[in-house]
Structures are given as C-alpha cells and as structure tokens.
Amino acid sequence: MRIEISKSLTEDQTKQIDHLWNELYPIKLKNRFGLLLKGTKEYNHHILLNEANEVIGWAVAFLRDDEIWFSILVSASNQNKGCGKMLIDSLKQNSKKLCGWVIDHNNDLKQDGSTYYTPMQFYLKNNFIVMDEKIETDIISAVKIKFEL
C-alpha cells in the first residue's frame, strides 16, 4: 500500500472514490461526493492505493471558512487494518489543525440496507476532540471534531 498526494484526481480515481462514498456512507449522502469540494480552492487528495493501483482509501484536506477541513474513506474490506490511521497521519503531516463533521449515531442505513456505524471511536483514538458544534439537516446529523497539535 502507498499514499499518493495530489491536487487533482484522475477520472478513474474519481469514479473509484465516488463508488466507495456511495457504498460506505449513509444512503442519504448518496451521490454527494462531487459536492464536497464545491466552492473550495485549496485542497490535497491523499489517495491510498493497493498493489494493483486500486483506490482502497482516500482522504482530502481543504480550506473552508479559515479552517482546514477533511473527509476520509476506507473501503470496507480494508477497515481495521491501519489504513485509516495511515490516511489520518498523512493529513496530520501537512496540517497542525484539522476539522471534520462526524455522524455520531448508528441510526442511518447504507445503500445495501446495513447500518451505518459511527466512526467516532476511531477519531477519538487518533486524538480528535468533539466540539460543541452540531449540524442537523434532513440529510445529516453530525458533530464537529477537531485535531490540533
């Protein structure tokens, strides 16, 4: 496995990440990958590739509202194998502060009908703290998390 850092994604990488997004996130977030970076100008993709050059994980750090925000995905078959930590560590090497929204409940379903489980414990293990800010919409209910050196 290796991580490539890039300002842009190839068409094939975009398709693979979009597929992971739709597979991993709650169905309410389906087909919203393309909207994540809309209106942002400064971002870096951290692409985790296997030996066959397939995308098995992805993270992005981007500037929004004077803060560095991030999003991360790891394929289901590669979770609990250190891949998420590799991506988080890669993000941390380039930013002293990171902010993100994390779904903090297990009430949503994924497109295959299975339960979406909150990754909150993963972030707490990686030294993120939960902030007092919460987002509640028809699409998502999440809390803000933050990492700071």
PDB file of C-alpha atoms in Angstrom:
ATOM      1  CA  MET A   1       0.000   0.000   0.000  1.00  0.00           C
ATOM      2  CA  ARG A   2       1.105   3.526  -0.675  1.00  0.00           C
ATOM      3  CA  ILE A   3      -0.329   7.025  -0.378  1.00  0.00           C
ATOM      4  CA  GLU A   4      -0.149   9.480  -3.250  1.00  0.00           C
ATOM      5  CA  ILE A   5      -0.822  13.146  -2.538  1.00  0.00           C
ATOM      6  CA  SER A   6      -2.278  15.132  -5.412  1.00  0.00           C
ATOM      7  CA  LYS A   7      -4.092  18.400  -6.112  1.00  0.00           C
ATOM      8  CA  SER A   8      -6.420  16.590  -8.512  1.00  0.00           C
ATOM      9  CA  LEU A   9      -7.886  13.168  -9.181  1.00  0.00           C
ATOM     10  CA  THR A  10      -7.863  11.227 -12.423  1.00  0.00           C
ATOM     11  CA  GLU A  11     -11.226  10.308 -13.903  1.00  0.00           C
ATOM     12  CA  ASP A  12     -10.711   6.693 -12.830  1.00  0.00           C
ATOM     13  CA  GLN A  13      -9.794   7.714  -9.250  1.00  0.00           C
ATOM     14  CA  THR A  14     -12.877   9.933  -9.094  1.00  0.00           C
ATOM     15  CA  LYS A  15     -15.093   7.015 -10.158  1.00  0.00           C
ATOM     16  CA  GLN A  16     -13.500   4.676  -7.606  1.00  0.00           C
ATOM     17  CA  ILE A  17     -13.847   7.204  -4.762  1.00  0.00           C
ATOM     18  CA  ASP A  18     -17.432   8.007  -5.759  1.00  0.00           C
ATOM     19  CA  HIS A  19     -18.197   4.267  -5.627  1.00  0.00           C
ATOM     20  CA  LEU A  20     -16.593   3.981  -2.160  1.00  0.00           C
ATOM     21  CA  TRP A  21     -18.522   7.057  -0.994  1.00  0.00           C
ATOM     22  CA  ASN A  22     -21.856   5.579  -2.067  1.00  0.00           C
ATOM     23  CA  GLU A  23     -21.002   2.173  -0.607  1.00  0.00           C
ATOM     24  CA  LEU A  24     -19.742   3.398   2.782  1.00  0.00           C
ATOM     25  CA  TYR A  25     -21.791   6.456   3.727  1.00  0.00           C
ATOM     26  CA  PRO A  26     -25.498   6.564   4.650  1.00  0.00           C
ATOM     27  CA  ILE A  27     -27.881   6.406   1.718  1.00  0.00           C
ATOM     28  CA  LYS A  28     -28.957   9.996   2.435  1.00  0.00           C
ATOM     29  CA  LEU A  29     -25.454  11.066   1.327  1.00  0.00           C
ATOM     30  CA  LYS A  30     -25.530   9.043  -1.908  1.00  0.00           C
ATOM     31  CA  ASN A  31     -24.085  10.808  -4.948  1.00  0.00           C
ATOM     32  CA  ARG A  32     -22.897  13.778  -2.881  1.00  0.00           C
ATOM     33  CA  PHE A  33     -19.151  13.140  -3.286  1.00  0.00           C
ATOM     34  CA  GLY A  34     -18.936  15.669  -6.109  1.00  0.00           C
ATOM     35  CA  LEU A  35     -20.412  18.372  -3.877  1.00  0.00           C
ATOM     36  CA  LEU A  36     -17.840  18.037  -1.090  1.00  0.00           C
ATOM     37  CA  LEU A  37     -15.230  20.356  -2.589  1.00  0.00           C
ATOM     38  CA  LYS A  38     -17.589  22.654  -4.454  1.00  0.00           C
ATOM     39  CA  GLY A  39     -16.517  26.240  -3.841  1.00  0.00           C
ATOM     40  CA  THR A  40     -13.152  25.301  -2.325  1.00  0.00           C
ATOM     41  CA  LYS A  41      -9.887  26.256  -3.959  1.00  0.00           C
ATOM     42  CA  GLU A  42      -7.148  24.799  -1.786  1.00  0.00           C
ATOM     43  CA  TYR A  43      -7.196  21.058  -1.254  1.00  0.00           C
ATOM     44  CA  ASN A  44      -4.968  17.984  -1.328  1.00  0.00           C
ATOM     45  CA  HIS A  45      -6.126  14.455  -2.021  1.00  0.00           C
ATOM     46  CA  HIS A  46      -4.403  11.630  -0.125  1.00  0.00           C
ATOM     47  CA  ILE A  47      -5.054   8.508  -2.181  1.00  0.00           C
ATOM     48  CA  LEU A  48      -4.362   5.101  -0.638  1.00  0.00           C
ATOM     49  CA  LEU A  49      -3.608   2.583  -3.377  1.00  0.00           C
ATOM     50  CA  ASN A  50      -3.116  -1.168  -3.216  1.00  0.00           C
ATOM     51  CA  GLU A  51      -0.523  -3.114  -5.200  1.00  0.00           C
ATOM     52  CA  ALA A  52      -2.880  -3.185  -8.224  1.00  0.00           C
ATOM     53  CA  ASN A  53      -3.176   0.651  -8.141  1.00  0.00           C
ATOM     54  CA  GLU A  54      -6.805   0.451  -6.994  1.00  0.00           C
ATOM     55  CA  VAL A  55      -8.106   3.104  -4.619  1.00  0.00           C
ATOM     56  CA  ILE A  56      -8.740   1.444  -1.250  1.00  0.00           C
ATOM     57  CA  GLY A  57      -8.846   4.654   0.757  1.00  0.00           C
ATOM     58  CA  TRP A  58      -8.946   8.375   0.264  1.00  0.00           C
ATOM     59  CA  ALA A  59      -8.744  11.494   2.346  1.00  0.00           C
ATOM     60  CA  VAL A  60      -8.854  15.141   1.470  1.00  0.00           C
ATOM     61  CA  ALA A  61      -7.880  18.263   3.368  1.00  0.00           C
ATOM     62  CA  PHE A  62      -9.389  21.544   2.221  1.00  0.00           C
ATOM     63  CA  LEU A  63      -9.665  25.166   3.299  1.00  0.00           C
ATOM     64  CA  ARG A  64     -13.152  26.348   4.248  1.00  0.00           C
ATOM     65  CA  ASP A  65     -14.058  29.293   6.483  1.00  0.00           C
ATOM     66  CA  ASP A  66     -10.407  29.824   7.502  1.00  0.00           C
ATOM     67  CA  GLU A  67     -10.078  26.258   8.830  1.00  0.00           C
ATOM     68  CA  ILE A  68      -8.602  23.100   7.341  1.00  0.00           C
ATOM     69  CA  TRP A  69     -11.392  20.534   6.998  1.00  0.00           C
ATOM     70  CA  PHE A  70     -11.074  16.901   5.993  1.00  0.00           C
ATOM     71  CA  SER A  71     -13.003  13.892   4.786  1.00  0.00           C
ATOM     72  CA  ILE A  72     -11.829  10.281   4.752  1.00  0.00           C
ATOM     73  CA  LEU A  73     -12.964   6.930   3.323  1.00  0.00           C
ATOM     74  CA  VAL A  74     -11.517   3.426   3.626  1.00  0.00           C
ATOM     75  CA  SER A  75     -13.020   0.506   1.725  1.00  0.00           C
ATOM     76  CA  ALA A  76     -14.952  -1.917   3.934  1.00  0.00           C
ATOM     77  CA  SER A  77     -12.511  -4.758   3.217  1.00  0.00           C
ATOM     78  CA  ASN A  78      -9.578  -2.610   4.371  1.00  0.00           C
ATOM     79  CA  GLN A  79     -11.053  -1.219   7.582  1.00  0.00           C
ATOM     80  CA  ASN A  80      -9.460  -2.212  10.899  1.00  0.00           C
ATOM     81  CA  LYS A  81      -6.128  -2.817   9.159  1.00  0.00           C
ATOM     82  CA  GLY A  82      -4.426   0.521   9.880  1.00  0.00           C
ATOM     83  CA  CYS A  83      -5.430   2.152   6.582  1.00  0.00           C
ATOM     84  CA  GLY A  84      -7.496   4.903   8.211  1.00  0.00           C
ATOM     85  CA  LYS A  85      -4.634   5.700  10.582  1.00  0.00           C
ATOM     86  CA  MET A  86      -2.241   5.895   7.617  1.00  0.00           C
ATOM     87  CA  LEU A  87      -4.518   8.432   5.943  1.00  0.00           C
ATOM     88  CA  ILE A  88      -5.096  10.471   9.130  1.00  0.00           C
ATOM     89  CA  ASP A  89      -1.341  10.532   9.808  1.00  0.00           C
ATOM     90  CA  SER A  90      -0.738  11.692   6.242  1.00  0.00           C
ATOM     91  CA  LEU A  91      -3.241  14.530   6.741  1.00  0.00           C
ATOM     92  CA  LYS A  92      -1.640  15.465  10.080  1.00  0.00           C
ATOM     93  CA  GLN A  93       1.812  15.715   8.460  1.00  0.00           C
ATOM     94  CA  ASN A  94       0.510  18.588   6.352  1.00  0.00           C
ATOM     95  CA  SER A  95      -1.750  20.362   8.888  1.00  0.00           C
ATOM     96  CA  LYS A  96      -1.425  21.226  12.549  1.00  0.00           C
ATOM     97  CA  LYS A  97      -5.214  21.582  12.802  1.00  0.00           C
ATOM     98  CA  LEU A  98      -7.981  19.537  11.186  1.00  0.00           C
ATOM     99  CA  CYS A  99     -11.765  19.865  11.462  1.00  0.00           C
ATOM    100  CA  GLY A 100     -14.459  17.490  10.316  1.00  0.00           C
ATOM    101  CA  TRP A 101     -18.100  16.516  10.676  1.00  0.00           C
ATOM    102  CA  VAL A 102     -18.751  13.046  12.054  1.00  0.00           C
ATOM    103  CA  ILE A 103     -22.060  11.254  12.218  1.00  0.00           C
ATOM    104  CA  ASP A 104     -22.338  10.480  15.928  1.00  0.00           C
ATOM    105  CA  HIS A 105     -25.110   7.861  15.917  1.00  0.00           C
ATOM    106  CA  ASN A 106     -25.986   4.483  14.405  1.00  0.00           C
ATOM    107  CA  ASN A 107     -29.446   5.417  13.091  1.00  0.00           C
ATOM    108  CA  ASP A 108     -28.714   5.640   9.354  1.00  0.00           C
ATOM    109  CA  LEU A 109     -28.718   2.908   6.729  1.00  0.00           C
ATOM    110  CA  LYS A 110     -26.266   2.413   3.890  1.00  0.00           C
ATOM    111  CA  GLN A 111     -27.423   1.734   0.330  1.00  0.00           C
ATOM    112  CA  ASP A 112     -27.169  -2.042   0.887  1.00  0.00           C
ATOM    113  CA  GLY A 113     -29.614  -1.788   3.808  1.00  0.00           C
ATOM    114  CA  SER A 114     -26.995  -2.361   6.514  1.00  0.00           C
ATOM    115  CA  THR A 115     -26.469   0.005   9.444  1.00  0.00           C
ATOM    116  CA  TYR A 116     -24.002   2.860   9.150  1.00  0.00           C
ATOM    117  CA  TYR A 117     -21.899   2.768  12.323  1.00  0.00           C
ATOM    118  CA  THR A 118     -20.367   5.981  13.588  1.00  0.00           C
ATOM    119  CA  PRO A 119     -16.572   6.129  13.281  1.00  0.00           C
ATOM    120  CA  MET A 120     -16.363   8.345  16.378  1.00  0.00           C
ATOM    121  CA  GLN A 121     -14.163   5.914  18.364  1.00  0.00           C
ATOM    122  CA  PHE A 122     -11.629   5.921  15.518  1.00  0.00           C
ATOM    123  CA  TYR A 123     -11.300   9.691  15.710  1.00  0.00           C
ATOM    124  CA  LEU A 124     -11.106   9.762  19.499  1.00  0.00           C
ATOM    125  CA  LYS A 125      -8.302   7.144  19.339  1.00  0.00           C
ATOM    126  CA  ASN A 126      -6.488   9.431  16.896  1.00  0.00           C
ATOM    127  CA  ASN A 127      -6.548  12.429  19.259  1.00  0.00           C
ATOM    128  CA  PHE A 128      -9.522  14.325  17.881  1.00  0.00           C
ATOM    129  CA  ILE A 129     -11.839  16.064  20.315  1.00  0.00           C
ATOM    130  CA  VAL A 130     -15.577  16.559  19.989  1.00  0.00           C
ATOM    131  CA  MET A 131     -16.596  20.216  19.750  1.00  0.00           C
ATOM    132  CA  ASP A 132     -19.873  21.780  20.880  1.00  0.00           C
ATOM    133  CA  GLU A 133     -20.975  22.409  17.286  1.00  0.00           C
ATOM    134  CA  LYS A 134     -23.593  20.133  15.721  1.00  0.00           C
ATOM    135  CA  ILE A 135     -25.185  20.065  12.296  1.00  0.00           C
ATOM    136  CA  GLU A 136     -28.788  18.847  11.923  1.00  0.00           C
ATOM    137  CA  THR A 137     -30.420  18.680   8.498  1.00  0.00           C
ATOM    138  CA  ASP A 138     -32.721  16.308   6.644  1.00  0.00           C
ATOM    139  CA  ILE A 139     -29.595  14.756   5.118  1.00  0.00           C
ATOM    140  CA  ILE A 140     -27.141  14.586   8.009  1.00  0.00           C
ATOM    141  CA  SER A 141     -26.843  14.798  11.769  1.00  0.00           C
ATOM    142  CA  ALA A 142     -23.236  15.171  12.881  1.00  0.00           C
ATOM    143  CA  VAL A 143     -20.881  16.792  15.376  1.00  0.00           C
ATOM    144  CA  LYS A 144     -17.752  18.760  14.686  1.00  0.00           C
ATOM    145  CA  ILE A 145     -14.454  17.168  15.632  1.00  0.00           C
ATOM    146  CA  LYS A 146     -11.058  18.821  15.764  1.00  0.00           C
ATOM    147  CA  PHE A 147      -7.419  17.822  15.920  1.00  0.00           C
ATOM    148  CA  GLU A 148      -4.815  20.327  16.998  1.00  0.00           C
ATOM    149  CA  LEU A 149      -1.118  19.883  17.696  1.00  0.00           C
TER     150      LEU A 149
END
